[in-house]
mmCIF file of C-alpha atoms in Angstrom:
data_model
loop_
_atom_site.group_PDB
_atom_site.id
_atom_site.type_symbol
_atom_site.label_atom_id
_atom_site.label_comp_id
_atom_site.label_asym_id
_atom_site.label_seq_id
_atom_site.Cartn_x
_atom_site.Cartn_y
_atom_site.Cartn_z
ATOM 1 C CA UNK A 766 -23.740 109.786 -47.915
ATOM 2 C CA UNK A 767 -26.766 110.670 -44.947
ATOM 3 C CA UNK A 768 -24.724 112.062 -42.445
ATOM 4 C CA UNK A 769 -22.703 114.277 -45.307
ATOM 5 C CA UNK A 770 -26.052 115.648 -46.503
ATOM 6 C CA UNK A 771 -27.158 116.317 -43.010
ATOM 7 C CA UNK A 772 -23.922 118.458 -41.992
ATOM 8 C CA UNK A 773 -24.557 120.052 -45.207
ATOM 9 C CA UNK A 774 -27.585 121.216 -44.138
ATOM 10 C CA UNK A 775 -26.606 122.499 -40.470
ATOM 11 C CA UNK A 776 -23.778 124.304 -41.898
ATOM 12 C CA UNK A 777 -26.095 126.311 -44.864
ATOM 13 C CA UNK A 778 -29.022 126.729 -41.958
ATOM 14 C CA UNK A 779 -26.194 128.125 -39.593
ATOM 15 C CA UNK A 780 -24.533 130.270 -42.411
ATOM 16 C CA UNK A 781 -27.941 131.762 -43.375
ATOM 17 C CA UNK A 782 -29.099 132.445 -39.653
ATOM 18 C CA UNK A 783 -25.344 134.055 -38.739
ATOM 19 C CA UNK A 784 -25.751 136.084 -42.322
ATOM 20 C CA UNK A 785 -29.181 137.797 -41.310
ATOM 21 C CA UNK A 786 -28.870 138.115 -37.887
ATOM 22 C CA UNK A 787 -27.962 141.509 -36.151
ATOM 23 C CA UNK A 788 -24.651 140.806 -35.378
ATOM 24 C CA UNK A 789 -24.369 141.358 -39.059
ATOM 25 C CA UNK A 790 -26.031 144.841 -38.677
ATOM 26 C CA UNK A 791 -23.957 145.679 -35.300
ATOM 27 C CA UNK A 792 -20.602 145.116 -36.894
ATOM 28 C CA UNK A 793 -21.682 147.687 -39.727
ATOM 29 C CA UNK A 794 -21.661 150.516 -37.773
ATOM 30 C CA UNK A 795 -17.820 150.344 -36.563
ATOM 31 C CA UNK A 796 -17.090 149.598 -40.487
ATOM 32 C CA UNK A 797 -19.102 152.489 -41.479
ATOM 33 C CA UNK A 798 -17.761 154.635 -39.049
ATOM 34 C CA UNK A 799 -14.110 153.603 -40.072
ATOM 35 C CA UNK A 800 -15.203 154.413 -43.943
ATOM 36 C CA UNK A 801 -16.772 158.045 -42.804
ATOM 37 C CA UNK A 802 -13.528 158.248 -41.147
ATOM 38 C CA UNK A 803 -11.036 157.573 -44.249
ATOM 39 C CA UNK A 804 -13.191 159.639 -46.021
ATOM 40 C CA UNK A 805 -12.527 163.094 -44.433
ATOM 41 C CA UNK A 806 -8.658 162.365 -43.752
ATOM 42 C CA UNK A 807 -8.766 161.559 -47.635
ATOM 43 C CA UNK A 808 -5.176 159.592 -47.733
ATOM 44 C CA UNK A 809 -5.344 159.658 -51.330
ATOM 45 C CA UNK A 810 -4.679 163.185 -51.109
ATOM 46 C CA UNK A 811 -1.913 163.950 -49.382
ATOM 47 C CA UNK A 812 1.244 164.731 -51.368
ATOM 48 C CA UNK A 813 3.117 163.628 -49.489
ATOM 49 C CA UNK A 814 3.644 159.443 -50.101
ATOM 50 C CA UNK A 815 5.053 158.253 -47.121
ATOM 51 C CA UNK A 816 3.297 160.395 -44.233
ATOM 52 C CA UNK A 817 -0.153 158.919 -45.611
ATOM 53 C CA UNK A 818 1.568 155.322 -45.478
ATOM 54 C CA UNK A 819 2.650 156.035 -41.933
ATOM 55 C CA UNK A 820 -0.833 157.694 -40.657
ATOM 56 C CA UNK A 821 -2.994 155.536 -42.404
ATOM 57 C CA UNK A 822 -0.789 152.683 -41.141
ATOM 58 C CA UNK A 823 -1.201 153.850 -37.266
ATOM 59 C CA UNK A 824 -4.763 153.936 -38.193
ATOM 60 C CA UNK A 825 -4.888 150.361 -39.045
ATOM 61 C CA UNK A 826 -2.836 148.913 -36.487
ATOM 62 C CA UNK A 827 -4.706 151.289 -33.359
ATOM 63 C CA UNK A 828 -8.085 151.275 -34.813
ATOM 64 C CA UNK A 829 -8.695 148.264 -37.474
ATOM 65 C CA UNK A 830 -7.039 145.477 -35.776
ATOM 66 C CA UNK A 831 -7.326 146.730 -32.748
ATOM 67 C CA UNK A 832 -11.156 147.081 -32.289
ATOM 68 C CA UNK A 833 -12.462 145.937 -35.969
ATOM 69 C CA UNK A 834 -11.537 143.050 -36.412
ATOM 70 C CA UNK A 835 -12.347 141.307 -33.175
ATOM 71 C CA UNK A 836 -15.301 143.063 -33.070
ATOM 72 C CA UNK A 837 -15.951 141.123 -36.210
ATOM 73 C CA UNK A 838 -15.075 137.884 -35.154
ATOM 74 C CA UNK A 839 -16.683 137.671 -32.311
ATOM 75 C CA UNK A 840 -19.942 138.696 -33.976
ATOM 76 C CA UNK A 841 -19.994 135.335 -35.659
ATOM 77 C CA UNK A 842 -17.216 133.129 -33.649
ATOM 78 C CA UNK A 843 -19.448 133.696 -30.455
ATOM 79 C CA UNK A 844 -22.974 133.609 -32.000
ATOM 80 C CA UNK A 845 -22.410 130.297 -33.881
ATOM 81 C CA UNK A 846 -22.576 128.569 -30.617
ATOM 82 C CA UNK A 847 -23.627 131.219 -28.301
ATOM 83 C CA UNK A 848 -26.477 131.914 -30.259
ATOM 84 C CA UNK A 849 -28.054 128.694 -29.868
ATOM 85 C CA UNK A 850 -27.213 128.451 -26.214
ATOM 86 C CA UNK A 851 -28.967 132.083 -25.359
ATOM 87 C CA UNK A 852 -32.106 130.767 -27.697
ATOM 88 C CA UNK A 853 -32.473 127.337 -25.909
ATOM 89 C CA UNK A 854 -32.453 125.538 -29.676
ATOM 90 C CA UNK A 855 -28.734 123.990 -28.954
ATOM 91 C CA UNK A 856 -30.898 121.065 -27.580
ATOM 92 C CA UNK A 857 -32.796 120.241 -30.897
ATOM 93 C CA UNK A 858 -29.660 120.146 -32.382
ATOM 94 C CA UNK A 859 -27.390 118.297 -30.153
ATOM 95 C CA UNK A 860 -30.612 115.629 -30.441
ATOM 96 C CA UNK A 861 -29.825 115.325 -34.364
ATOM 97 C CA UNK A 862 -28.035 111.981 -35.435
ATOM 98 C CA UNK A 863 -24.517 114.090 -35.944
ATOM 99 C CA UNK A 864 -21.748 113.707 -33.772
ATOM 100 C CA UNK A 865 -20.874 116.646 -31.864
ATOM 101 C CA UNK A 866 -17.537 117.520 -33.714
ATOM 102 C CA UNK A 867 -19.232 117.597 -36.898
ATOM 103 C CA UNK A 868 -21.885 120.060 -35.236
ATOM 104 C CA UNK A 869 -18.981 122.199 -33.910
ATOM 105 C CA UNK A 870 -17.260 122.248 -37.707
ATOM 106 C CA UNK A 871 -20.424 122.621 -39.146
ATOM 107 C CA UNK A 872 -20.790 126.243 -36.879
ATOM 108 C CA UNK A 873 -16.875 127.273 -37.513
ATOM 109 C CA UNK A 874 -17.303 126.929 -41.035
ATOM 110 C CA UNK A 875 -20.395 129.131 -41.199
ATOM 111 C CA UNK A 876 -19.108 131.704 -39.072
ATOM 112 C CA UNK A 877 -15.327 131.881 -40.365
ATOM 113 C CA UNK A 878 -16.211 133.236 -44.172
ATOM 114 C CA UNK A 879 -18.393 135.718 -42.654
ATOM 115 C CA UNK A 880 -16.072 136.704 -40.517
ATOM 116 C CA UNK A 881 -13.547 136.592 -43.043
ATOM 117 C CA UNK A 882 -15.302 138.354 -45.517
ATOM 118 C CA UNK A 883 -16.345 141.141 -43.911
ATOM 119 C CA UNK A 884 -12.766 141.791 -42.160
ATOM 120 C CA UNK A 885 -11.069 141.719 -45.685
ATOM 121 C CA UNK A 886 -13.806 143.259 -47.694
ATOM 122 C CA UNK A 887 -13.643 146.431 -45.275
ATOM 123 C CA UNK A 888 -10.141 146.350 -45.817
ATOM 124 C CA UNK A 889 -9.560 146.186 -48.668
ATOM 125 C CA UNK A 890 -12.051 148.596 -49.523
ATOM 126 C CA UNK A 891 -10.309 151.020 -46.869
ATOM 127 C CA UNK A 892 -7.240 150.565 -48.942
ATOM 128 C CA UNK A 893 -9.063 151.677 -51.630
ATOM 129 C CA UNK A 894 -9.828 154.608 -50.124
ATOM 130 C CA UNK A 895 -6.273 155.496 -48.641
ATOM 131 C CA UNK A 896 -5.525 155.580 -52.603
ATOM 132 C CA UNK A 897 -1.659 154.851 -52.809
ATOM 133 C CA UNK A 898 -0.671 154.813 -49.421
ATOM 134 C CA UNK A 899 -3.321 152.243 -49.051
ATOM 135 C CA UNK A 900 -2.436 150.185 -52.248
ATOM 136 C CA UNK A 901 0.900 149.431 -50.497
ATOM 137 C CA UNK A 902 -0.850 148.333 -47.205
ATOM 138 C CA UNK A 903 -2.986 146.129 -48.596
ATOM 139 C CA UNK A 904 -0.205 144.193 -49.696
ATOM 140 C CA UNK A 905 1.615 143.900 -46.783
ATOM 141 C CA UNK A 906 -0.692 144.049 -44.089
ATOM 142 C CA UNK A 907 -2.835 141.673 -45.634
ATOM 143 C CA UNK A 908 -1.722 138.267 -44.208
ATOM 144 C CA UNK A 909 -1.892 139.108 -40.606
ATOM 145 C CA UNK A 910 -5.434 140.676 -40.905
ATOM 146 C CA UNK A 911 -6.617 137.102 -42.386
ATOM 147 C CA UNK A 912 -3.978 135.166 -39.092
ATOM 148 C CA UNK A 913 -5.684 137.558 -36.774
ATOM 149 C CA UNK A 914 -9.364 136.795 -37.702
ATOM 150 C CA UNK A 915 -8.310 133.036 -37.703
ATOM 151 C CA UNK A 916 -7.235 133.234 -34.750
ATOM 152 C CA UNK A 917 -10.194 135.441 -32.796
ATOM 153 C CA UNK A 918 -13.154 132.971 -34.760
ATOM 154 C CA UNK A 919 -10.844 129.990 -33.354
ATOM 155 C CA UNK A 920 -10.559 131.573 -30.005
ATOM 156 C CA UNK A 921 -14.528 133.044 -29.684
ATOM 157 C CA UNK A 922 -15.593 129.050 -30.618
ATOM 158 C CA UNK A 923 -14.027 128.103 -27.266
ATOM 159 C CA UNK A 924 -15.287 130.746 -25.188
ATOM 160 C CA UNK A 925 -18.970 129.880 -27.091
ATOM 161 C CA UNK A 926 -18.802 126.201 -26.023
ATOM 162 C CA UNK A 927 -17.316 126.672 -22.159
ATOM 163 C CA UNK A 928 -19.317 129.837 -21.073
ATOM 164 C CA UNK A 929 -22.331 131.033 -20.811
ATOM 165 C CA UNK A 930 -22.924 134.298 -21.774
ATOM 166 C CA UNK A 931 -19.891 134.104 -23.846
ATOM 167 C CA UNK A 932 -20.651 137.156 -26.178
ATOM 168 C CA UNK A 933 -20.449 139.215 -22.927
ATOM 169 C CA UNK A 934 -16.811 137.832 -21.966
ATOM 170 C CA UNK A 935 -15.537 137.538 -25.352
ATOM 171 C CA UNK A 936 -16.352 141.211 -25.650
ATOM 172 C CA UNK A 937 -14.813 142.228 -22.519
ATOM 173 C CA UNK A 938 -11.726 140.195 -23.534
ATOM 174 C CA UNK A 939 -11.710 141.741 -26.942
ATOM 175 C CA UNK A 940 -11.915 145.385 -25.851
ATOM 176 C CA UNK A 941 -10.252 145.491 -22.973
ATOM 177 C CA UNK A 942 -8.060 142.312 -21.432
ATOM 178 C CA UNK A 943 -6.877 142.424 -25.026
ATOM 179 C CA UNK A 944 -5.892 146.121 -24.968
ATOM 180 C CA UNK A 945 -4.585 146.214 -21.319
ATOM 181 C CA UNK A 946 -2.430 142.740 -21.849
ATOM 182 C CA UNK A 947 -0.974 143.762 -25.450
ATOM 183 C CA UNK A 948 0.737 146.705 -24.011
ATOM 184 C CA UNK A 949 1.913 145.601 -20.899
ATOM 185 C CA UNK A 950 5.882 144.759 -21.034
ATOM 186 C CA UNK A 951 7.336 141.988 -20.834
ATOM 187 C CA UNK A 952 6.118 138.244 -21.681
ATOM 188 C CA UNK A 953 2.799 139.245 -20.306
ATOM 189 C CA UNK A 954 1.838 140.123 -23.635
ATOM 190 C CA UNK A 955 2.150 137.185 -25.093
ATOM 191 C CA UNK A 956 -1.385 135.919 -24.507
ATOM 192 C CA UNK A 957 -3.048 138.697 -26.655
ATOM 193 C CA UNK A 958 -3.956 137.838 -29.662
ATOM 194 C CA UNK A 959 -3.138 141.548 -31.318
ATOM 195 C CA UNK A 960 0.246 141.545 -30.167
ATOM 196 C CA UNK A 961 0.938 139.389 -32.611
ATOM 197 C CA UNK A 962 -1.044 140.577 -35.448
ATOM 198 C CA UNK A 963 0.632 144.105 -34.503
ATOM 199 C CA UNK A 964 4.178 142.483 -34.640
ATOM 200 C CA UNK A 965 3.530 141.119 -38.215
ATOM 201 C CA UNK A 966 2.581 144.759 -39.075
ATOM 202 C CA UNK A 967 4.849 146.359 -37.364
ATOM 203 C CA UNK A 968 8.013 144.356 -39.661
ATOM 204 C CA UNK A 969 5.535 144.427 -42.815
ATOM 205 C CA UNK A 970 6.043 148.196 -42.588
ATOM 206 C CA UNK A 971 9.186 148.671 -41.612
ATOM 207 C CA UNK A 972 10.935 148.804 -44.676
ATOM 208 C CA UNK A 973 7.947 151.693 -46.319
ATOM 209 C CA UNK A 974 9.142 153.625 -43.038
ATOM 210 C CA UNK A 975 7.013 152.563 -40.191
ATOM 211 C CA UNK A 976 8.449 153.318 -37.379
ATOM 212 C CA UNK A 977 8.127 150.966 -34.176
ATOM 213 C CA UNK A 978 6.798 152.786 -30.696
ATOM 214 C CA UNK A 979 9.403 151.863 -28.038
ATOM 215 C CA UNK A 980 7.932 150.339 -25.797
ATOM 216 C CA UNK A 981 6.648 147.533 -28.508
ATOM 217 C CA UNK A 982 9.114 144.961 -28.344
ATOM 218 C CA UNK A 983 7.510 142.680 -31.110
ATOM 219 C CA UNK A 984 8.692 139.067 -32.336
ATOM 220 C CA UNK A 985 9.596 138.117 -35.700
ATOM 221 C CA UNK A 986 7.133 137.943 -38.556
ATOM 222 C CA UNK A 987 7.282 134.178 -39.003
ATOM 223 C CA UNK A 988 7.261 133.065 -34.974
ATOM 224 C CA UNK A 989 3.939 135.631 -34.586
ATOM 225 C CA UNK A 990 2.567 134.092 -37.790
ATOM 226 C CA UNK A 991 2.592 130.330 -36.425
ATOM 227 C CA UNK A 992 1.331 131.155 -33.079
ATOM 228 C CA UNK A 993 -1.614 133.613 -34.917
ATOM 229 C CA UNK A 994 -2.047 129.730 -36.689
ATOM 230 C CA UNK A 995 -1.742 128.207 -33.536
ATOM 231 C CA UNK A 996 -4.111 130.567 -31.406
ATOM 232 C CA UNK A 997 -6.962 129.770 -34.234
ATOM 233 C CA UNK A 998 -6.351 125.606 -34.350
ATOM 234 C CA UNK A 999 -5.660 125.397 -30.584
ATOM 235 C CA UNK A 1000 -8.938 127.017 -29.697
ATOM 236 C CA UNK A 1001 -10.986 125.108 -32.213
ATOM 237 C CA UNK A 1002 -9.127 121.814 -30.663
ATOM 238 C CA UNK A 1003 -10.169 122.587 -27.514
ATOM 239 C CA UNK A 1004 -13.379 123.870 -28.524
ATOM 240 C CA UNK A 1005 -14.213 120.604 -30.065
ATOM 241 C CA UNK A 1006 -12.497 118.820 -26.746
ATOM 242 C CA UNK A 1007 -14.826 120.802 -24.585
ATOM 243 C CA UNK A 1008 -17.901 120.323 -26.421
ATOM 244 C CA UNK A 1009 -17.593 117.137 -26.574
ATOM 245 C CA UNK A 1010 -17.467 116.711 -23.289
ATOM 246 C CA UNK A 1011 -19.445 118.680 -21.259
ATOM 247 C CA UNK A 1012 -23.001 118.510 -20.045
ATOM 248 C CA UNK A 1013 -25.333 121.773 -21.323
ATOM 249 C CA UNK A 1014 -27.522 121.145 -18.258
ATOM 250 C CA UNK A 1015 -28.990 125.145 -18.599
ATOM 251 C CA UNK A 1016 -30.735 123.775 -21.641
ATOM 252 C CA UNK A 1017 -33.121 121.849 -20.094
#
């Protein structure tokens, strides 16, 4: 009972610290920018639903899931442990009578609802701004957005426990490496999270007229969903292993 109480308190303190952090304010800027863009485009006033759906889908694929989703996941995924490392408060957490795996799980479950809340919430708001095309896109693309967010949060926790300056590394990975690798020909693109997310979205929108670029070679939706789930669960599992074994000498 004492262990459960201690874990719950760590979870709540981590959640509150992430919620009222500069990271939350940071991710509001790209979200606001996307909202202003949609207000100017006025997809809800386009007479041709097919054209509106195609254009709005391109915005979601090229901007939202390629930039906004990883930034939101990064803001909370790396800061959960990385923030304690940078502030040198991780040592005080580790000396508490809570096993290391439970410490990391508390951090993970504190950051995941924040990332999902911002990503899914903003996604639904953007779909509402897009009118009928947005309502259709919301039904089709929500699973892909959900799976991608979970995958990024798990992966960025692995970065946080493995690398000292994890936020910088994760930012470079999300905004440059993912864009580069995800658009390369051949099998190389399969190490990028956004490749699987886009595969899900292109498959979901195909029946509504969404065309797949000739240079993009998607995989089946079921395989893409399983791989994204593996990214999230595998990233967390590896993070637990690294966090359990690693000595953080930079804290002393």
